[in-house]
CSV table of C-alpha atoms in Angstrom, one decimal:
chain,number,residue,atom,x,y,z
A,42,MET,CA,0.1,-0.3,-0.3
A,43,ASN,CA,2.8,2.5,0.3
A,44,ASN,CA,2.3,5.4,-2.4
A,45,GLY,CA,6.8,5.9,-2.3
A,46,VAL,CA,5.4,9.2,-0.6
A,47,GLN,CA,9.2,10.8,1.0
A,48,GLY,CA,9.6,13.5,3.9
A,49,HIS,CA,7.5,16.1,5.4
A,50,SER,CA,5.4,16.7,2.0
A,51,ALA,CA,3.1,20.0,2.8
A,52,ASP,CA,0.7,19.2,1.0
A,53,HIS,CA,-0.3,15.4,1.3
A,54,VAL,CA,-3.3,14.4,3.0
A,55,LEU,CA,-4.1,10.7,4.1
A,56,LEU,CA,-7.9,9.9,4.6
A,57,PRO,CA,-9.9,7.7,6.2
A,58,GLY,CA,-9.1,4.0,4.6
A,59,SER,CA,-5.2,4.4,4.7
A,60,LYS,CA,-3.8,2.5,6.8
A,61,ILE,CA,-1.2,3.2,9.7
A,62,GLY,CA,2.4,0.8,10.5
A,63,VAL,CA,2.2,1.3,14.1
A,64,LEU,CA,6.5,0.6,15.0
A,65,GLY,CA,6.1,-1.1,18.6
A,66,GLY,CA,2.7,-2.9,19.7
A,67,GLY,CA,2.1,-1.0,23.6
A,68,GLN,CA,-0.6,0.3,25.0
A,69,LEU,CA,0.4,3.7,23.0
A,70,GLY,CA,0.1,1.4,20.0
A,71,ARG,CA,-3.0,0.0,21.0
A,72,MET,CA,-5.1,3.6,22.6
A,73,LEU,CA,-3.7,4.8,18.8
A,74,ALA,CA,-5.1,2.6,16.6
A,75,LEU,CA,-8.8,2.1,18.5
A,76,GLU,CA,-8.8,5.3,17.9
A,77,GLY,CA,-7.9,5.8,14.5
A,78,LEU,CA,-10.6,2.6,13.6
A,79,ARG,CA,-13.0,5.1,15.3
A,80,MET,CA,-12.1,7.6,12.2
A,81,GLY,CA,-12.2,5.1,10.2
A,82,TYR,CA,-8.0,4.5,9.2
A,83,THR,CA,-7.0,0.7,10.0
A,84,PHE,CA,-3.9,-0.5,11.4
A,85,VAL,CA,-1.1,-2.8,11.1
A,86,THR,CA,1.6,-3.0,13.9
A,87,LEU,CA,5.6,-4.8,14.3
A,88,ASP,CA,6.2,-6.1,17.6
A,89,PRO,CA,8.4,-9.0,18.7
A,90,VAL,CA,5.7,-9.8,21.6
A,91,ASP,CA,3.3,-12.8,20.9
A,92,SER,CA,0.4,-10.4,21.7
A,93,PRO,CA,0.7,-6.9,22.3
A,94,PRO,CA,-1.9,-4.9,23.1
A,95,CYS,CA,-2.2,-3.0,20.1
A,96,ALA,CA,-2.0,-6.7,18.1
A,97,GLU,CA,-6.2,-6.5,19.7
A,98,ALA,CA,-6.5,-3.4,17.2
A,99,ALA,CA,-4.3,-4.1,14.5
A,100,GLN,CA,-2.7,-6.9,12.2
A,101,HIS,CA,0.2,-7.9,14.0
A,102,ILE,CA,3.9,-8.3,12.3
A,103,ARG,CA,5.3,-9.7,14.8
A,104,ALA,CA,9.3,-9.7,15.0
A,105,GLU,CA,11.9,-7.5,16.3
A,106,TYR,CA,12.4,-3.6,16.1
A,107,SER,CA,15.6,-4.6,14.3
A,108,ASP,CA,14.7,-7.3,11.9
A,109,ARG,CA,14.8,-5.4,7.8
A,110,GLU,CA,12.5,-7.8,6.2
A,111,ALA,CA,9.6,-7.0,8.9
A,112,ALA,CA,10.1,-3.4,8.5
A,113,ARG,CA,9.8,-3.9,4.6
A,114,GLN,CA,6.0,-5.9,5.5
A,115,LEU,CA,5.2,-3.2,7.3
A,116,ALA,CA,6.5,-0.4,4.7
A,117,GLU,CA,4.6,-2.3,2.0
A,118,GLN,CA,1.6,-3.5,4.2
A,119,ALA,CA,1.3,1.0,5.5
A,120,ASP,CA,-0.2,4.3,3.7
A,121,VAL,CA,1.7,5.5,6.5
A,122,VAL,CA,3.9,5.1,9.4
A,123,THR,CA,4.4,6.4,13.1
A,124,TYR,CA,6.7,5.1,15.8
A,125,GLU,CA,4.3,4.6,19.7
A,126,PHE,CA,7.8,4.5,21.9
A,127,GLU,CA,11.6,5.8,21.0
A,128,ASN,CA,13.2,3.2,22.2
A,129,VAL,CA,13.1,1.4,18.6
A,130,SER,CA,16.0,0.8,16.2
A,131,LEU,CA,16.9,3.5,14.5
A,132,GLU,CA,18.1,1.9,11.6
A,133,ILE,CA,15.5,0.5,10.8
A,134,ALA,CA,13.2,4.2,11.2
A,135,GLU,CA,15.6,5.2,8.8
A,136,GLN,CA,14.6,2.0,6.2
A,137,LEU,CA,11.4,2.9,6.9
A,138,GLU,CA,11.7,6.6,5.9
A,139,ARG,CA,13.5,6.0,2.8
A,140,ASP,CA,10.8,2.6,1.7
A,141,ALA,CA,7.9,4.2,3.5
A,142,TYR,CA,6.2,7.7,4.7
A,143,LEU,CA,7.3,8.7,7.6
A,144,PRO,CA,6.8,11.8,8.4
A,145,GLN,CA,8.2,12.0,12.1
A,146,GLY,CA,11.5,11.6,10.2
A,147,SER,CA,14.3,9.4,11.8
A,148,HIS,CA,16.3,12.5,12.5
A,149,LEU,CA,13.9,13.8,15.8
A,150,LEU,CA,14.5,9.9,16.8
A,151,HIS,CA,18.1,10.3,16.4
A,152,LEU,CA,18.1,13.5,18.6
A,153,THR,CA,15.8,12.5,21.8
A,154,GLN,CA,17.2,8.8,22.2
A,155,HIS,CA,20.3,10.0,23.2
A,156,ARG,CA,20.0,12.9,25.9
A,157,LEU,CA,23.0,14.2,24.8
A,158,ARG,CA,22.1,15.2,21.2
A,159,GLU,CA,18.6,16.0,22.7
A,160,LYS,CA,20.1,18.6,25.2
A,161,ASP,CA,22.7,20.0,22.7
A,162,ALA,CA,20.0,20.6,20.2
A,163,LEU,CA,17.8,22.6,22.5
A,164,THR,CA,20.7,24.4,24.0
A,165,ALA,CA,21.1,25.1,20.0
A,166,ALA,CA,17.2,26.4,20.3
A,167,GLY,CA,17.4,28.3,22.8
A,168,ILE,CA,15.2,26.7,24.8
A,169,PRO,CA,16.6,26.1,28.5
A,170,VAL,CA,17.8,23.6,29.9
A,171,ALA,CA,19.9,22.5,33.1
A,172,PRO,CA,23.3,22.8,33.4
A,173,TYR,CA,25.0,19.0,32.0
A,174,ALA,CA,27.7,17.6,31.1
A,175,LYS,CA,29.1,14.4,29.4
A,176,VAL,CA,31.1,12.2,31.5
A,177,GLN,CA,33.7,10.0,30.5
A,178,SER,CA,35.6,8.8,33.3
A,179,LEU,CA,34.9,9.1,36.9
A,180,GLU,CA,37.8,11.8,37.2
A,181,GLU,CA,35.5,14.3,34.9
A,182,LEU,CA,32.3,13.3,37.0
A,183,MET,CA,33.9,14.3,39.8
A,184,HIS,CA,34.7,17.5,38.5
A,185,HIS,CA,32.3,18.3,36.9
A,186,LEU,CA,30.0,17.0,40.5
A,187,GLU,CA,31.2,19.6,42.0
A,188,ALA,CA,30.9,23.2,39.1
A,189,PHE,CA,27.0,21.4,39.6
A,190,GLY,CA,27.5,22.8,43.6
A,191,GLY,CA,28.3,18.6,44.6
A,192,GLN,CA,24.9,17.0,43.7
A,193,GLY,CA,23.8,16.3,40.2
A,194,VAL,CA,22.3,13.2,38.2
A,195,LEU,CA,23.8,10.7,36.8
A,196,LYS,CA,22.3,9.1,33.5
A,197,THR,CA,22.6,7.0,30.9
A,198,ALA,CA,23.0,8.8,27.3
A,199,THR,CA,20.7,5.9,26.1
A,200,GLY,CA,17.9,4.0,26.8
A,201,GLY,CA,16.2,3.9,30.6
A,202,TYR,CA,13.1,5.3,31.3
A,203,ASP,CA,10.3,5.4,34.2
A,204,GLY,CA,13.6,6.4,36.3
A,205,LYS,CA,16.4,3.2,35.3
A,206,GLY,CA,19.6,3.5,33.6
A,207,GLN,CA,20.1,7.1,36.4
A,208,GLN,CA,21.8,7.8,39.9
A,209,MET,CA,21.2,10.3,42.3
A,210,ILE,CA,23.9,12.0,43.8
A,211,ARG,CA,23.8,14.0,46.8
A,212,SER,CA,27.8,14.1,47.1
A,213,ALA,CA,30.7,13.8,45.8
A,214,ASP,CA,31.7,9.9,48.5
A,215,ALA,CA,28.8,8.7,46.5
A,216,ALA,CA,30.3,9.8,43.3
A,217,GLU,CA,31.7,6.3,42.7
A,218,GLY,CA,29.4,3.9,43.0
A,219,ALA,CA,27.1,5.7,40.7
A,220,TYR,CA,29.4,6.1,38.2
A,221,GLU,CA,30.6,2.4,38.4
A,222,ALA,CA,26.9,1.3,38.9
A,223,LEU,CA,25.6,2.8,34.8
A,224,ALA,CA,29.6,3.0,33.3
A,225,SER,CA,29.3,-0.7,33.7
A,226,LEU,CA,26.2,-0.4,31.1
A,227,GLY,CA,28.9,0.7,28.5
A,228,THR,CA,26.7,3.4,27.5
A,229,GLU,CA,27.9,7.3,27.3
A,230,LEU,CA,27.2,9.2,30.7
A,231,VAL,CA,25.5,12.4,30.5
A,232,LEU,CA,25.5,14.6,34.3
A,233,GLU,CA,22.8,16.5,35.3
A,234,ALA,CA,22.9,19.5,38.0
A,235,TYR,CA,20.2,19.0,41.1
A,236,ILE,CA,17.9,20.7,40.2
A,237,PRO,CA,15.4,21.2,43.0
A,238,PHE,CA,12.2,21.8,41.3
A,239,GLU,CA,8.9,22.7,42.9
A,240,ARG,CA,6.2,21.5,40.2
A,241,GLU,CA,7.0,19.0,37.7
A,242,LEU,CA,5.0,19.9,34.2
A,243,SER,CA,4.7,18.9,31.0
A,244,VAL,CA,3.5,19.4,27.7
A,245,ILE,CA,2.4,18.2,24.4
A,246,ALA,CA,2.8,19.8,21.1
A,247,ALA,CA,1.1,18.8,18.4
A,248,ARG,CA,3.2,19.7,14.4
A,249,ASN,CA,1.4,18.8,11.3
A,250,PRO,CA,3.6,18.9,7.8
A,251,ARG,CA,1.8,21.9,6.6
A,252,GLY,CA,3.1,23.8,9.8
A,253,GLU,CA,0.2,24.0,12.2
A,254,ILE,CA,0.6,24.1,15.8
A,255,ALA,CA,-1.9,22.9,18.4
A,256,ILE,CA,-0.9,23.1,22.2
A,257,PHE,CA,-2.8,20.6,24.8
A,258,PRO,CA,-3.7,22.3,28.2
A,259,ILE,CA,-0.8,22.3,31.2
A,260,ALA,CA,-0.1,19.4,33.3
A,261,GLU,CA,1.0,19.1,37.1
A,262,ASN,CA,3.3,15.5,37.4
A,263,ILE,CA,3.4,13.8,40.6
A,264,HIS,CA,6.2,10.8,40.1
A,265,VAL,CA,6.3,8.0,42.6
A,266,ASP,CA,9.3,5.9,42.3
A,267,HIS,CA,9.8,8.0,39.1
A,268,ILE,CA,6.8,6.5,37.8
A,269,LEU,CA,4.5,8.8,37.0
A,270,HIS,CA,1.7,8.3,39.3
A,271,LEU,CA,-0.9,11.4,39.0
A,272,SER,CA,-1.2,14.0,36.5
A,273,ILE,CA,-3.0,16.7,37.6
A,274,VAL,CA,-5.5,19.4,35.0
A,275,PRO,CA,-5.4,22.2,34.8
A,276,ALA,CA,-1.6,22.5,36.3
A,277,ARG,CA,-1.8,24.9,40.0
A,278,VAL,CA,0.7,27.1,38.6
A,279,PRO,CA,1.0,30.5,37.8
A,280,ASP,CA,-1.0,32.0,34.4
A,281,LYS,CA,2.4,33.4,33.6
A,282,VAL,CA,4.0,29.6,33.7
A,283,ILE,CA,1.8,28.3,31.6
A,284,ALA,CA,1.9,30.9,29.1
A,285,GLU,CA,6.0,30.8,29.4
A,286,ALA,CA,5.2,26.4,29.5
A,287,GLU,CA,2.8,27.0,26.0
A,288,GLN,CA,5.5,29.1,24.7
A,289,ILE,CA,8.4,26.8,25.2
A,290,ALA,CA,7.0,23.9,23.2
A,291,ARG,CA,5.7,25.5,20.3
A,292,GLN,CA,9.1,26.7,20.1
A,293,VAL,CA,10.5,22.5,20.6
A,294,ALA,CA,8.2,21.8,17.8
A,295,SER,CA,8.8,24.7,16.2
A,296,SER,CA,12.3,24.3,16.1
A,297,LEU,CA,12.6,20.6,15.9
A,298,GLU,CA,10.1,20.7,12.9
A,299,VAL,CA,8.4,17.9,14.6
A,300,VAL,CA,5.2,16.4,12.4
A,301,GLY,CA,3.4,14.3,15.1
A,302,LEU,CA,3.7,14.7,19.0
A,303,ILE,CA,6.3,15.9,21.1
A,304,ALA,CA,5.7,15.2,24.8
A,305,VAL,CA,7.9,18.2,26.8
A,306,GLU,CA,8.8,17.2,30.7
A,307,LEU,CA,9.4,20.7,32.5
A,308,PHE,CA,11.2,21.5,35.6
A,309,MET,CA,9.7,24.1,37.8
A,310,THR,CA,11.6,26.2,40.1
A,311,PRO,CA,10.8,27.5,43.4
A,312,ASP,CA,11.3,31.6,41.2
A,313,GLY,CA,9.1,29.9,38.6
A,314,ASN,CA,11.4,29.5,36.1
A,315,LEU,CA,11.1,26.7,33.7
A,316,LEU,CA,13.7,24.0,32.2
A,317,VAL,CA,13.5,22.0,29.9
A,318,ASN,CA,14.1,17.9,31.9
A,319,GLU,CA,13.5,15.5,28.3
A,320,LEU,CA,11.5,15.7,25.4
A,321,ALA,CA,9.2,12.2,24.0
A,322,PRO,CA,8.5,12.5,20.3
A,323,ARG,CA,4.8,10.5,20.9
A,324,PRO,CA,1.7,10.4,22.6
A,325,HIS,CA,2.1,10.0,25.9
A,326,ASN,CA,1.9,9.0,29.1
A,327,SER,CA,0.9,12.9,31.1
A,328,GLY,CA,-1.2,13.1,28.0
A,329,HIS,CA,-3.9,10.4,28.7
A,330,TYR,CA,-6.4,13.4,30.1
A,331,THR,CA,-7.3,14.1,27.0
A,332,MET,CA,-9.3,10.9,26.5
A,333,ASP,CA,-11.7,12.1,28.3
A,334,ALA,CA,-11.3,15.7,28.9
A,335,CYS,CA,-10.4,17.7,26.4
A,336,ARG,CA,-12.1,18.2,22.6
A,337,THR,CA,-9.4,16.3,20.8
A,338,SER,CA,-7.6,13.4,22.2
A,339,GLN,CA,-4.2,13.2,21.8
A,340,PHE,CA,-4.5,9.8,20.1
A,341,GLU,CA,-6.6,11.6,17.4
A,342,GLN,CA,-4.3,14.8,17.6
A,343,HIS,CA,-1.4,12.3,16.6
A,344,ILE,CA,-3.3,10.9,13.8
A,345,ARG,CA,-4.5,13.9,12.4
A,346,ALA,CA,-0.8,15.2,12.2
A,347,ILE,CA,0.6,12.8,10.7
A,348,CYS,CA,-2.1,12.4,7.8
A,349,ASN,CA,-2.0,15.9,7.4
A,350,LEU,CA,-5.4,16.6,8.4
A,351,PRO,CA,-6.5,20.3,10.4
A,352,LEU,CA,-5.1,19.3,13.9
A,353,GLY,CA,-8.3,19.3,16.3
A,354,ASP,CA,-9.2,21.8,19.3
A,355,PRO,CA,-7.1,20.5,22.2
A,356,SER,CA,-9.0,23.0,24.6
A,357,LEU,CA,-10.3,20.8,27.9
A,358,VAL,CA,-13.4,20.5,28.9
A,359,THR,CA,-13.4,19.6,32.2
A,360,PRO,CA,-10.7,19.7,35.4
A,361,VAL,CA,-8.9,15.8,35.2
A,362,VAL,CA,-6.7,14.2,37.4
A,363,MET,CA,-5.1,11.2,35.3
A,364,VAL,CA,-4.1,8.5,37.9
A,365,ASN,CA,-1.7,5.0,36.8
A,366,LEU,CA,-2.6,1.5,37.8
A,367,LEU,CA,0.5,-0.6,38.2
A,368,GLY,CA,0.7,-4.6,37.6
A,369,GLU,CA,0.2,-4.6,42.1
A,370,HIS,CA,-2.7,-2.5,41.8
A,371,ALA,CA,-4.9,-4.7,39.2
A,372,GLN,CA,-6.7,-7.0,41.3
A,373,ASP,CA,-7.8,-3.9,43.6
A,374,MET,CA,-8.9,-2.4,40.2
A,375,LEU,CA,-11.6,-5.5,39.7
A,376,GLN,CA,-12.7,-5.3,43.4
A,377,TRP,CA,-13.1,-1.7,42.7
A,378,PHE,CA,-14.8,-1.8,39.1
A,379,LYS,CA,-17.6,-3.9,39.3
A,380,VAL,CA,-19.0,-2.6,42.5
A,381,GLU,CA,-21.4,1.0,42.8
A,382,ASP,CA,-18.9,3.5,43.9
A,383,THR,CA,-20.4,5.7,46.3
A,384,ALA,CA,-17.1,7.6,47.5
A,385,ALA,CA,-17.5,9.2,43.8
A,386,GLN,CA,-21.0,9.6,43.4
A,387,SER,CA,-20.3,11.5,47.0
A,388,LEU,CA,-17.8,13.5,45.3
A,389,GLY,CA,-19.4,14.2,42.0
A,390,VAL,CA,-16.2,12.6,40.6
A,391,THR,CA,-16.5,10.2,37.7
A,392,PRO,CA,-13.5,8.0,37.2
A,393,LYS,CA,-12.5,6.9,33.6
A,394,LEU,CA,-11.8,3.1,32.8
A,395,HIS,CA,-8.3,2.5,30.6
A,396,TRP,CA,-7.2,-1.0,30.6
A,397,TYR,CA,-3.8,-2.2,28.3
A,398,GLY,CA,-5.6,-5.6,27.9
A,399,LYS,CA,-1.9,-6.8,29.0
A,400,THR,CA,-1.6,-10.6,29.6
A,401,GLU,CA,0.2,-10.5,32.9
A,402,ALA,CA,-0.2,-7.7,36.3
A,403,ILE,CA,4.0,-7.7,37.5
A,404,ALA,CA,4.7,-4.7,39.9
A,405,LYS,CA,5.3,-1.9,38.0
A,406,ARG,CA,4.6,-2.1,35.3
A,407,LYS,CA,1.9,-0.1,33.5
A,408,MET,CA,-1.4,-2.2,33.0
A,409,GLY,CA,-3.7,0.8,32.7
A,410,HIS,CA,-4.9,4.4,34.0
A,411,ILE,CA,-8.4,6.1,35.3
A,412,ASN,CA,-9.4,9.8,34.6
A,413,VAL,CA,-11.1,11.0,37.6
A,414,LEU,CA,-13.7,14.2,35.7
A,415,ALA,CA,-14.4,16.6,38.2
A,416,ASP,CA,-15.8,19.5,38.6
A,417,ASP,CA,-12.5,20.8,40.5
A,418,ILE,CA,-9.6,19.2,41.2
A,419,ASP,CA,-9.3,18.7,45.0
A,420,ALA,CA,-12.7,16.4,44.6
A,421,ALA,CA,-10.9,14.5,42.1
A,422,LEU,CA,-7.6,14.5,43.9
A,423,ASN,CA,-9.7,13.5,47.1
A,424,TRP,CA,-11.5,10.4,45.0
A,425,VAL,CA,-7.7,8.7,44.2
A,426,GLN,CA,-6.6,9.9,47.8
A,427,HIS,CA,-9.1,7.5,49.5
A,428,ASN,CA,-9.6,5.1,47.1
A,429,LYS,CA,-8.1,1.0,48.5
A,430,MET,CA,-6.5,0.9,45.4
A,431,TRP,CA,-3.4,3.1,46.0
A,432,ARG,CA,-3.5,2.8,49.6
A,433,ASN,CA,0.6,2.1,50.2
A,434,GLN,CA,1.2,4.6,47.4
A,435,GLN,CA,3.9,6.1,49.0
A,436,ARG,CA,4.5,10.3,47.0
């Protein structure tokens, strides 16, 4: 079905009836396909797992992400190809860019797969980031750690998510152990200055090949054990911070020539300044609230963007708190779902369950999420606090 279109053509539009290829078959691919089916698109996914979540809504090519023949099959079957997470093979993305229509391109993947390249690109675009330095030896680590005030976060330049591949260093005494732990992984390392932030925020921007940009409402995020626990929208920050976050997201989308979605994760310092922590060139966990609380979901918007359609209205319809469900919450979720929710009734909130259909509930594994719709954020947070599903969650 590949039509041979190359690059980001400003006049190439893919209408309902087209087939979308998804590199990666996880929950993001599943939610993308479910939304796209509603819009009249069909899907094929490439994923190495037997029955990935996306396969329930798409044809499935089972192969490793590095499999060139499988990538060729994906290219032949799809009118447009997208990736649902960034830890896929860059070489395969480059092949798909040549053989298929990959409007996201491989360059953005090349940047966001590597923390140093990503930060260099943001710095070159005039976008604020925390001080950082490449680390190639323990001596370099000690030197930069001193320059950063004695504290920092040592990270692998590639791989790592949900807190993996990083070590917090709070004193020089901890530096050697942190360096040995991460250097043994065989990847480049980067030290970032420790930022005593007041809030973690994220903003998702969409851009299509014709250059149209749409910005979703800012989310305030709370993490537990480095895994996103809550996204609160509207974010509880001043209007000037909202405006600055939106401007940063617009600048990122424009300067990096994003096609599709870009999630921009931010630290807000106590004095109200914003620093970009990292980027994700795809739908994002902190954007799941859009599925029930916005006029257009992030998944519809991503499809609109890669198909070069006019972007949808991203505005918020109702306050919302998105709360993640991990493997350890699965049984409690089932118990909650089968009975009347008197707490939701008394608080005047509406919890909306999204379950990803994964075959095994493993601790710390993302199994689903709930969007708690409410007239005000406090009521939604109250519901989360008193629901037994998260009774052992420590913030």
